[in-house]
PDB file of N, CA and C in Angstrom:
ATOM      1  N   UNK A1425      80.918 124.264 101.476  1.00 89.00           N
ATOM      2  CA  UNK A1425      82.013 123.647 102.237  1.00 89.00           C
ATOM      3  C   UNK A1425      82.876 122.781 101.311  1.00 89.00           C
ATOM      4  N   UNK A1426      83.723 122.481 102.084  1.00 91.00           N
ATOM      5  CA  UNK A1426      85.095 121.343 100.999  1.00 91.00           C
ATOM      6  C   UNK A1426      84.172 120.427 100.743  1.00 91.00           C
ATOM      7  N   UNK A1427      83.232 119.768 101.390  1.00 91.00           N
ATOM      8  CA  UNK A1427      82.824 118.378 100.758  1.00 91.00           C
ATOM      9  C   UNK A1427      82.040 118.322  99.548  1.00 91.00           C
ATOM     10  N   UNK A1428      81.438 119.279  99.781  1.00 94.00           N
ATOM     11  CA  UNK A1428      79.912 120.020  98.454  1.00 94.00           C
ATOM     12  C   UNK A1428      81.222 120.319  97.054  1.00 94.00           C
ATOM     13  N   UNK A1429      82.241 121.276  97.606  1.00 94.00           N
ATOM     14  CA  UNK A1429      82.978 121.443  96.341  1.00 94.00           C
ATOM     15  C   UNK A1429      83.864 120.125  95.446  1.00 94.00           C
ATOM     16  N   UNK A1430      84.285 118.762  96.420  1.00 92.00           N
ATOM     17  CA  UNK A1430      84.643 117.994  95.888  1.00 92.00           C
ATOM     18  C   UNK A1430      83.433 117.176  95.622  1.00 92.00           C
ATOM     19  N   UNK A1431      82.517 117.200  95.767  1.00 92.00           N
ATOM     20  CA  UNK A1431      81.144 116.462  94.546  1.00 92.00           C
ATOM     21  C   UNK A1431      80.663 117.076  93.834  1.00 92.00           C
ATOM     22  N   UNK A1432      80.884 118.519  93.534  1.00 94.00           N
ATOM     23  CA  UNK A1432      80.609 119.314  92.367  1.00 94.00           C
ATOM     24  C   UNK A1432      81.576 118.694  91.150  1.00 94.00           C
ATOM     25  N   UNK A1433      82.964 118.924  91.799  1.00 93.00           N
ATOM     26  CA  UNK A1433      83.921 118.229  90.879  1.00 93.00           C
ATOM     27  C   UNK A1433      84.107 117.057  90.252  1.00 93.00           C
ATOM     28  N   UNK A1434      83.342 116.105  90.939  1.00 91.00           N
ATOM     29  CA  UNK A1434      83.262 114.650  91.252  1.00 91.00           C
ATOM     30  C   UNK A1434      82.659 114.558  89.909  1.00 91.00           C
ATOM     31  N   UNK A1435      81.476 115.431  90.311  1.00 93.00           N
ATOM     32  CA  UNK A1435      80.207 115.207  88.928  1.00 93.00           C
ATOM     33  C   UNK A1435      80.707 115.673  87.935  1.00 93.00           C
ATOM     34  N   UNK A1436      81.314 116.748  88.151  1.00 95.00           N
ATOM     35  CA  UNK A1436      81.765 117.761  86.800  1.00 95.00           C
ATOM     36  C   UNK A1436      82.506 116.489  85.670  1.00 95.00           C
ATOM     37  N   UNK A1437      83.792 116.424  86.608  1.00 94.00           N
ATOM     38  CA  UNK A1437      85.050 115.692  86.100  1.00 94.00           C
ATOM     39  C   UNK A1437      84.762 114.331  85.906  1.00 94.00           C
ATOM     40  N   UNK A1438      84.422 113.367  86.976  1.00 87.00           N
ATOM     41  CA  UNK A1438      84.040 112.166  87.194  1.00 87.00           C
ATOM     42  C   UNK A1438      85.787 111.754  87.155  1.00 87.00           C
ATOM     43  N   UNK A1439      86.747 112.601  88.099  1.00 85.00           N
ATOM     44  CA  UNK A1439      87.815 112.594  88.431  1.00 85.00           C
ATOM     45  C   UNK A1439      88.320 112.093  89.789  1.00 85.00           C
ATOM     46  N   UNK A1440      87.752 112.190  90.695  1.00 90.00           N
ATOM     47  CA  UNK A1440      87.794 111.783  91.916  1.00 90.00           C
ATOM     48  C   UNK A1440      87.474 110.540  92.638  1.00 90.00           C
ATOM     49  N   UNK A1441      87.942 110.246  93.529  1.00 91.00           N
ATOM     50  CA  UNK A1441      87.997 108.060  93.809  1.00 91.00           C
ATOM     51  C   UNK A1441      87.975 109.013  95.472  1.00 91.00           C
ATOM     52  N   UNK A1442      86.862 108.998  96.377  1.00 91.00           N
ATOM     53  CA  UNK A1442      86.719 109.259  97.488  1.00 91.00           C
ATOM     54  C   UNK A1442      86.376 107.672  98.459  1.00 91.00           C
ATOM     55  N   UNK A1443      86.931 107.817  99.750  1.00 93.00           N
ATOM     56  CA  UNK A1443      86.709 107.106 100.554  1.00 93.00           C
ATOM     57  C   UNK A1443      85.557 107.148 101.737  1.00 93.00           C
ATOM     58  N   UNK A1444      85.343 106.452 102.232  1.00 93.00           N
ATOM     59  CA  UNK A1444      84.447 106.982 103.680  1.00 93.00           C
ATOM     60  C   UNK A1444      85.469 106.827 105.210  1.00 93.00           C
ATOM     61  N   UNK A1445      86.557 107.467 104.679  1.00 94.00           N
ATOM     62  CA  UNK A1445      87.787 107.317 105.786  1.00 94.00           C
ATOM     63  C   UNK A1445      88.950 108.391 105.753  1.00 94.00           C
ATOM     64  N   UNK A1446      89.413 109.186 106.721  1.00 92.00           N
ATOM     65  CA  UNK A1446      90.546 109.731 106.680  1.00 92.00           C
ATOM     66  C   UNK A1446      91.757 109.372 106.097  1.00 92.00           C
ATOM     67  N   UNK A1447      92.052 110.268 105.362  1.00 90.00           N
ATOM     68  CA  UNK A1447      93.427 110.714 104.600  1.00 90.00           C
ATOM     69  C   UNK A1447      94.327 110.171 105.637  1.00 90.00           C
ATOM     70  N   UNK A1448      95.142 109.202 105.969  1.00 88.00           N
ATOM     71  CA  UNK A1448      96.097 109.204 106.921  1.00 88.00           C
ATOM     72  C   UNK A1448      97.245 108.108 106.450  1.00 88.00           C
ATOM     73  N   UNK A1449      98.096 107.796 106.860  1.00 83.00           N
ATOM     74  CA  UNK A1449      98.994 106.939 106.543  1.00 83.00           C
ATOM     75  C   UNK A1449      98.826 105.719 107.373  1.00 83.00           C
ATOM     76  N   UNK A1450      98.026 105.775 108.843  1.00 82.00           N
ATOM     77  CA  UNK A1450      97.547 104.498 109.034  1.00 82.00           C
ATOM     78  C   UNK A1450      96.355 104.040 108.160  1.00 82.00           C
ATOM     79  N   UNK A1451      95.660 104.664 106.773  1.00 91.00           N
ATOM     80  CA  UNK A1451      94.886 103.874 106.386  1.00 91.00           C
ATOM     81  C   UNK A1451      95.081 103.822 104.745  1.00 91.00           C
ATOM     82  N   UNK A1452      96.729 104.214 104.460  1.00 89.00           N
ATOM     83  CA  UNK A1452      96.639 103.596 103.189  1.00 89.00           C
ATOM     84  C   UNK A1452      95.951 102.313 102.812  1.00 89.00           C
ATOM     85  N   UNK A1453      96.051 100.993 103.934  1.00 89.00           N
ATOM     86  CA  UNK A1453      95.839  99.752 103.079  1.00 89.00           C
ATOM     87  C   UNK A1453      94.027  99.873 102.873  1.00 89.00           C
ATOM     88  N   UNK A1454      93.176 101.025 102.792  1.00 94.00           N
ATOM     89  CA  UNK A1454      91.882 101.267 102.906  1.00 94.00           C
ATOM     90  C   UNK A1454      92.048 101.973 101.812  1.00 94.00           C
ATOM     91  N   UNK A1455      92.922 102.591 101.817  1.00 93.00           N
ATOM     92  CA  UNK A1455      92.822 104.047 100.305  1.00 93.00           C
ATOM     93  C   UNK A1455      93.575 102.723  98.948  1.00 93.00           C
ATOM     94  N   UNK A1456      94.342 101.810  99.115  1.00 93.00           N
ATOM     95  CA  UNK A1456      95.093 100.784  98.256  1.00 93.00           C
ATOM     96  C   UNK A1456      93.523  99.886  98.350  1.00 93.00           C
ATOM     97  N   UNK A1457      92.704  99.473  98.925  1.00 95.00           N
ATOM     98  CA  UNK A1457      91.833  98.925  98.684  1.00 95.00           C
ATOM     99  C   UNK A1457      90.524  99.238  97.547  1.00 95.00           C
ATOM    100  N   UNK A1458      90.600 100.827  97.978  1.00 96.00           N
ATOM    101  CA  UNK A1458      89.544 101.486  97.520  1.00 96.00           C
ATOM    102  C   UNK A1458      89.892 101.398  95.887  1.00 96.00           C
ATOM    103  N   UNK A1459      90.965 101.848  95.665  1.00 94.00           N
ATOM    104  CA  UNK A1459      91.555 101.952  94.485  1.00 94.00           C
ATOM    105  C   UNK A1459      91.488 100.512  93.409  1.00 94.00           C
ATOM    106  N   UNK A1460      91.819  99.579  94.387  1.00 94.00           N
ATOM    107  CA  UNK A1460      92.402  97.812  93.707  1.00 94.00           C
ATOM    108  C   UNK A1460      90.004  97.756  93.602  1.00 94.00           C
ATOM    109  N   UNK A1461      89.512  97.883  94.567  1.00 95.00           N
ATOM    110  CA  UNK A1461      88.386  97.892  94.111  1.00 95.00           C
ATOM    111  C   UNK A1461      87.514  98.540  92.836  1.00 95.00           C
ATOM    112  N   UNK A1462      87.644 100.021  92.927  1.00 94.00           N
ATOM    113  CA  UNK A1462      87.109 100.775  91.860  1.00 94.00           C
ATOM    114  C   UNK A1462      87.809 100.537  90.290  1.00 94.00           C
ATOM    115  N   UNK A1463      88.968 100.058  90.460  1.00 94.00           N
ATOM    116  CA  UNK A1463      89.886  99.890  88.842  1.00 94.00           C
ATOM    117  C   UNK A1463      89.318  98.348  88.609  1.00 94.00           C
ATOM    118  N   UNK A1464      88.959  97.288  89.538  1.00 94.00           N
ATOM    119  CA  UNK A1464      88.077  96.368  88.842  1.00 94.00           C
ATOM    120  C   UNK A1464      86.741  96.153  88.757  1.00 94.00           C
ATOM    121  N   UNK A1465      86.120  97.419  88.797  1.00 94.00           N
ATOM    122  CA  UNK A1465      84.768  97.441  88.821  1.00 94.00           C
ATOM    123  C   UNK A1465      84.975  98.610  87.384  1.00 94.00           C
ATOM    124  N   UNK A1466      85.294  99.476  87.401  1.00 92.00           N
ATOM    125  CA  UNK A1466      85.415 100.664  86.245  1.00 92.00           C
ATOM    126  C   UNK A1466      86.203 100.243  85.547  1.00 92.00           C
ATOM    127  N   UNK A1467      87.608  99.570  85.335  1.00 91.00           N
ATOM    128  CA  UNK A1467      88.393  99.467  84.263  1.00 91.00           C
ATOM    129  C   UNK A1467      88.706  98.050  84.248  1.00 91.00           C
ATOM    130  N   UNK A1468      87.788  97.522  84.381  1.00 89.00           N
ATOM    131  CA  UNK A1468      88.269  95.907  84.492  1.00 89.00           C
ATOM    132  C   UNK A1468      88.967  94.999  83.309  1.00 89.00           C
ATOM    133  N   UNK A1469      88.600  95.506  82.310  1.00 90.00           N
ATOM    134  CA  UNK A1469      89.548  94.748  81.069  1.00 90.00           C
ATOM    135  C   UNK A1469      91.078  96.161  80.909  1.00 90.00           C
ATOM    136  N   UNK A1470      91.378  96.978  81.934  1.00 90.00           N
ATOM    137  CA  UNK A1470      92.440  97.396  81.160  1.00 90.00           C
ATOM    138  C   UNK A1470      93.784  96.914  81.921  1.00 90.00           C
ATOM    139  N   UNK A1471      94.320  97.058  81.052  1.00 88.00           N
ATOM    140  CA  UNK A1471      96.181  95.829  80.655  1.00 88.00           C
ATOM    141  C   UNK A1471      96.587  96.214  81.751  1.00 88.00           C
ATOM    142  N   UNK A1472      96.763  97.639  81.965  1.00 89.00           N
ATOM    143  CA  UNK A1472      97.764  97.505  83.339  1.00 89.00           C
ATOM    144  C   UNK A1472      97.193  98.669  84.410  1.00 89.00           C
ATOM    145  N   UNK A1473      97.776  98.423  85.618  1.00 90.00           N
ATOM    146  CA  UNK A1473      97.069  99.706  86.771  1.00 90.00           C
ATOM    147  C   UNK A1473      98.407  99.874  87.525  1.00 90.00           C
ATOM    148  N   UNK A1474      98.582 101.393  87.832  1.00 90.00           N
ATOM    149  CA  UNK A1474      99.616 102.020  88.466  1.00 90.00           C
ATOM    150  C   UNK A1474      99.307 102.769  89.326  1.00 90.00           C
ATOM    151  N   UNK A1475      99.479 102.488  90.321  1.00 90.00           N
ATOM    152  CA  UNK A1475      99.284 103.034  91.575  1.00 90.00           C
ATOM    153  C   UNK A1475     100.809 103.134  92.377  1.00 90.00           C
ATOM    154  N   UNK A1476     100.474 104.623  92.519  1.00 87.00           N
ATOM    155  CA  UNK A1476     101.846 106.027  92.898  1.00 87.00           C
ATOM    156  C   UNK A1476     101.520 106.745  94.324  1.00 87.00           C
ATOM    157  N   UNK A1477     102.456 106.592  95.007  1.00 82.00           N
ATOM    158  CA  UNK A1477     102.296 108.163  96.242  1.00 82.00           C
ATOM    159  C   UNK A1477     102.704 109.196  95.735  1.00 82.00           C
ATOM    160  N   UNK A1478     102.445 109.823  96.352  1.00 81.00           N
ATOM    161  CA  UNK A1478     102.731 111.682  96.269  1.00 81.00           C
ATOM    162  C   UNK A1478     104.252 111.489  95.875  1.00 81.00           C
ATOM    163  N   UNK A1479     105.276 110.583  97.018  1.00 80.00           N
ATOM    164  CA  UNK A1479     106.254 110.659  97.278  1.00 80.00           C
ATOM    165  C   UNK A1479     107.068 109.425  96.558  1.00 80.00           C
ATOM    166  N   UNK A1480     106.780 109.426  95.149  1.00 83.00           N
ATOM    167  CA  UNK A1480     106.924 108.360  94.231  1.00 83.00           C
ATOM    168  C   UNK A1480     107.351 109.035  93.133  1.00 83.00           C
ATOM    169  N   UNK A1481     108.952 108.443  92.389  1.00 87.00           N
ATOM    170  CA  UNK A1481     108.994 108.861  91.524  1.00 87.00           C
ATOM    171  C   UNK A1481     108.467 108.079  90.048  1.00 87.00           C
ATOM    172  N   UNK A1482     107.925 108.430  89.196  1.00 90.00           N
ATOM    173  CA  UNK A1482     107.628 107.589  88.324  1.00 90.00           C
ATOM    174  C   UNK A1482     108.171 107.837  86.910  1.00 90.00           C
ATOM    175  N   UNK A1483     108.280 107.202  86.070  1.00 92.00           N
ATOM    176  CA  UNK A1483     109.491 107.102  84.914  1.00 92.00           C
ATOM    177  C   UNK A1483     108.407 106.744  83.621  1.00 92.00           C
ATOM    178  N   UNK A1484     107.230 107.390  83.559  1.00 92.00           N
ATOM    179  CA  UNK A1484     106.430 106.411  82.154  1.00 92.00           C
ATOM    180  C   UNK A1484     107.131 106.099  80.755  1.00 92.00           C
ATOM    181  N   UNK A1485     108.293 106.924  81.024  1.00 95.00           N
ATOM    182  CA  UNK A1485     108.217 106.146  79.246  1.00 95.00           C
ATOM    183  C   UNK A1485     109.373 104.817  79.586  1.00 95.00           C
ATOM    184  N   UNK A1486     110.134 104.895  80.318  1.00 93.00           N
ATOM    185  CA  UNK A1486     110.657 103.828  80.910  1.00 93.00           C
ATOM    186  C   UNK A1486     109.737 102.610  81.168  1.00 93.00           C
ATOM    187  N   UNK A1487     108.444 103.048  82.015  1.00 92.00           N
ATOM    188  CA  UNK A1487     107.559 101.820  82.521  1.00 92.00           C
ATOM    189  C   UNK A1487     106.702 100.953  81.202  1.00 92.00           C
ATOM    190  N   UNK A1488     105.916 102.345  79.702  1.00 92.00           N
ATOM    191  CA  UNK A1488     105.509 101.561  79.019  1.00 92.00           C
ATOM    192  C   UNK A1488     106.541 101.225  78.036  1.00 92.00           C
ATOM    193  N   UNK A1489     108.205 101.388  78.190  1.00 93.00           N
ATOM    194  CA  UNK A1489     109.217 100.596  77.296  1.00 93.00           C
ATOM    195  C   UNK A1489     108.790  99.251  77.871  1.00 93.00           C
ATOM    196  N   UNK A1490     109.514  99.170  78.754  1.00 91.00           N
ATOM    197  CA  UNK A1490     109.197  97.955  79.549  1.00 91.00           C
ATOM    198  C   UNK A1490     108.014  96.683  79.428  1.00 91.00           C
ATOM    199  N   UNK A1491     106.848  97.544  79.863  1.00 91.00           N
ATOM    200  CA  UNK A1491     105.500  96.850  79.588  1.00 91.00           C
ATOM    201  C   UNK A1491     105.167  96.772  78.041  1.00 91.00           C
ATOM    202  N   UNK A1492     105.852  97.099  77.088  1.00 92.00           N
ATOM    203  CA  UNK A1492     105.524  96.680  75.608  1.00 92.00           C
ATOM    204  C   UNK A1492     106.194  95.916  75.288  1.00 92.00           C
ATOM    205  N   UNK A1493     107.528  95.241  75.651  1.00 91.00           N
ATOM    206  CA  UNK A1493     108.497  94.304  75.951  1.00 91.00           C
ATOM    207  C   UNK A1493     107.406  92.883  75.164  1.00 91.00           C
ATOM    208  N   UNK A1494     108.084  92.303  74.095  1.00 90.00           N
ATOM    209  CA  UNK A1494     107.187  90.417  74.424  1.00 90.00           C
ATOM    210  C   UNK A1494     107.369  89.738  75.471  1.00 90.00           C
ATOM    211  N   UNK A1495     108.751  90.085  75.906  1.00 90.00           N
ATOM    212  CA  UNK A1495     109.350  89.122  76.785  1.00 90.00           C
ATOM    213  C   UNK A1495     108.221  89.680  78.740  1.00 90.00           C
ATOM    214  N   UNK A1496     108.114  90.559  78.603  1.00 86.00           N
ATOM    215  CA  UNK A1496     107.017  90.424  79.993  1.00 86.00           C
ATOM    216  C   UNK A1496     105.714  89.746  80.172  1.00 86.00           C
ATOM    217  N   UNK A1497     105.943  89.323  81.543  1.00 88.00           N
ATOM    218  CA  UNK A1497     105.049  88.175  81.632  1.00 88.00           C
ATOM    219  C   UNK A1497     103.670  88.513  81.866  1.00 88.00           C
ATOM    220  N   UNK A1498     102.787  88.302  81.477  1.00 84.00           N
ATOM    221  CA  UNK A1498     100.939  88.505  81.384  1.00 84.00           C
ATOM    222  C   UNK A1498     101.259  89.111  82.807  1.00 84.00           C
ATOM    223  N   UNK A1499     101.292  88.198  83.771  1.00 86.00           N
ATOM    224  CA  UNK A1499     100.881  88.572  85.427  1.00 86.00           C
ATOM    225  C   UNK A1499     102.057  89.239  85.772  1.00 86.00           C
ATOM    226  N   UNK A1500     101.944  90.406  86.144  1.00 86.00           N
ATOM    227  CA  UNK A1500     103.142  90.713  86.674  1.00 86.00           C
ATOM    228  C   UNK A1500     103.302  92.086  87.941  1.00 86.00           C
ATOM    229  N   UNK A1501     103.757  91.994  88.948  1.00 84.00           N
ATOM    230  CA  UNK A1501     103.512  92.957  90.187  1.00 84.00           C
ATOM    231  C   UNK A1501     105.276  93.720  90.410  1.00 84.00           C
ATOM    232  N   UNK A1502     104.946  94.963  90.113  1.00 83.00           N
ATOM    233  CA  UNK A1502     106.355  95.605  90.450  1.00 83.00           C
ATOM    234  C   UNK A1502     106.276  96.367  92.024  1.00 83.00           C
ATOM    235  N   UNK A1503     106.604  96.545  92.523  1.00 81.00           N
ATOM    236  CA  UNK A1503     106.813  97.210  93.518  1.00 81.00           C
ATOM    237  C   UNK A1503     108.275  96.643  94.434  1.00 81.00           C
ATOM    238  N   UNK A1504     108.358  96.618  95.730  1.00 78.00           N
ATOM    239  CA  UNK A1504     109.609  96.774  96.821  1.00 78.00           C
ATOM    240  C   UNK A1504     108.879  95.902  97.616  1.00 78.00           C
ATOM    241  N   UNK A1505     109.787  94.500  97.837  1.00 77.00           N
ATOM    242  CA  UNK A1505     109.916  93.692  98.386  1.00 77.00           C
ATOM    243  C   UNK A1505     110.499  93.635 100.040  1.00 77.00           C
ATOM    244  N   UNK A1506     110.790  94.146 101.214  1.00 80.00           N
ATOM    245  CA  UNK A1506     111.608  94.048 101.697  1.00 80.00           C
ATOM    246  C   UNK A1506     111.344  92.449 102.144  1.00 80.00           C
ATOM    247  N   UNK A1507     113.102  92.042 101.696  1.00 87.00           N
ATOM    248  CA  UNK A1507     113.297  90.513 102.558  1.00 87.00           C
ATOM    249  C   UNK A1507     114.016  90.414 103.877  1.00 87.00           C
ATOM    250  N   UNK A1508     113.671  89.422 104.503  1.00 92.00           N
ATOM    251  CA  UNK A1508     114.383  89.693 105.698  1.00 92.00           C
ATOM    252  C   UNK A1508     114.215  90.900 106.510  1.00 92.00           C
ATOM    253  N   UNK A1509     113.497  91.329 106.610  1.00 91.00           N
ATOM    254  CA  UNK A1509     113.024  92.318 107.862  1.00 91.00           C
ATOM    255  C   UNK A1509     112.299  92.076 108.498  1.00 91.00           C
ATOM    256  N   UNK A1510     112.573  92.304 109.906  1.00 93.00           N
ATOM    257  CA  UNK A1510     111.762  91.711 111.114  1.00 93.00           C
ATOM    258  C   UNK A1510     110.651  93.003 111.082  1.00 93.00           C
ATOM    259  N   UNK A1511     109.676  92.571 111.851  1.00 92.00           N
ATOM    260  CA  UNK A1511     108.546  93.756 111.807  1.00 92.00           C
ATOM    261  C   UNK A1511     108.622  94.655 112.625  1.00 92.00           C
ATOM    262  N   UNK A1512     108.458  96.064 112.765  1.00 94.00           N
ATOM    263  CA  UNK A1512     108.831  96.811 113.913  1.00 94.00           C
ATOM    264  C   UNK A1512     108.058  96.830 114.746  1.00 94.00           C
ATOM    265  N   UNK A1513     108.246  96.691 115.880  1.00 95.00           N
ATOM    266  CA  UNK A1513     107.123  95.919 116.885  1.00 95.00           C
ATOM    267  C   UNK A1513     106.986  97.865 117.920  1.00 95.00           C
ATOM    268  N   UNK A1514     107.362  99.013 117.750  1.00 96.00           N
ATOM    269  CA  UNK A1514     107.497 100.418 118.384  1.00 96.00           C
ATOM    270  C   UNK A1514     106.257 100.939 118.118  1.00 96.00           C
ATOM    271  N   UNK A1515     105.491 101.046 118.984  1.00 93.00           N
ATOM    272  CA  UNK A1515     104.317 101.776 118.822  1.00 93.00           C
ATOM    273  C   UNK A1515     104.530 103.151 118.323  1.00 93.00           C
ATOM    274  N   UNK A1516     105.302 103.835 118.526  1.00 93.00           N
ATOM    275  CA  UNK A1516     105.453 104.959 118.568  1.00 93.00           C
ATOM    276  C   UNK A1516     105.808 105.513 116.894  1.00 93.00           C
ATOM    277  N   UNK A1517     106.334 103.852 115.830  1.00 92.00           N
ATOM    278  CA  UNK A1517     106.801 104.351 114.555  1.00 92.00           C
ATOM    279  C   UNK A1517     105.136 104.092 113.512  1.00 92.00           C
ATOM    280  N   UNK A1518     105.756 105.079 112.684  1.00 85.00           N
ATOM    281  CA  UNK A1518     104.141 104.649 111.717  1.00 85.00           C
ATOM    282  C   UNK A1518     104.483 103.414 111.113  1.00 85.00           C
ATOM    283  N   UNK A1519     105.537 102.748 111.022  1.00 85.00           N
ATOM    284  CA  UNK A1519     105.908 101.623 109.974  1.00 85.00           C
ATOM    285  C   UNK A1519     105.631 100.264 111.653  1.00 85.00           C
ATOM    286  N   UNK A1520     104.972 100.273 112.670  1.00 88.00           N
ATOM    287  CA  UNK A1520     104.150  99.445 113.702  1.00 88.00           C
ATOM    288  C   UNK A1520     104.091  98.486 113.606  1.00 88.00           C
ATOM    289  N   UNK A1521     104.153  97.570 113.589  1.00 89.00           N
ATOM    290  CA  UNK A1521     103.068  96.404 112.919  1.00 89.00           C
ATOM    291  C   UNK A1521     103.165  95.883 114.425  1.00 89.00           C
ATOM    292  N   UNK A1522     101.618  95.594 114.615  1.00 91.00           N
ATOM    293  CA  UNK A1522     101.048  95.159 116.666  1.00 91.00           C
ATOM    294  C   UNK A1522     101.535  93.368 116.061  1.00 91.00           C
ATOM    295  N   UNK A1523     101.808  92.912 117.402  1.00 90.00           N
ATOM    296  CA  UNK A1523     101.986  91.415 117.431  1.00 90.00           C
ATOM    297  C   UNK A1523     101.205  90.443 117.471  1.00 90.00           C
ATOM    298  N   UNK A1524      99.544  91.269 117.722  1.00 82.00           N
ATOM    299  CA  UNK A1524      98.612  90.402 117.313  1.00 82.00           C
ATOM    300  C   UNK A1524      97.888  90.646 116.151  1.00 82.00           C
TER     301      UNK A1524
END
């Protein structure tokens, strides 16, 4: 079955970061957990961690111009800020957020 073949691979490669939770977009902040967990348990002294969606474009030689820079700061978090946006309170959108 699929599960036997992705722990064959698992072992083979030691490529794979599995969850005990569905693939879904209500549980990225579980799959962003899993990830922010396993990179400081397995790669804990390395300089930087990049974490991408499917639906992400990414630019590396742009990102390690950048990150070889003196002028960047030790701590530093890139991603999309939105300011000023109220939360969408529509059950019906995946971007939800409940009021309690």
């Amino acid at each position: 079955n699929s599960q036997r073949e992705l722990l064959r691979e698992s072992r083979l490669h030691r490529d794979l970061l599995q969850g005990d939770f569905g693939d879904s977009y209500s549980n990225l902040t579980w799959k962003t957990l899993l990830l922010l967990r396993w990179a400081l348990t397995c790669c804990g002294g390395a300089p930087f961690l990049l974490k991408a969606d499917d639906d992400t474009f990414v630019n590396p030689p742009a990102i390690a111009t950048y990150l070889s820079s003196p002028s960047t700061p030790k701590k530093l978090y890139l991603g999309r800020v939105h300011w000023r946006v109220a939360p969408n309170r529509d059950p019906r959108s995946r971007h939800h957020v409940p009021a309690r």
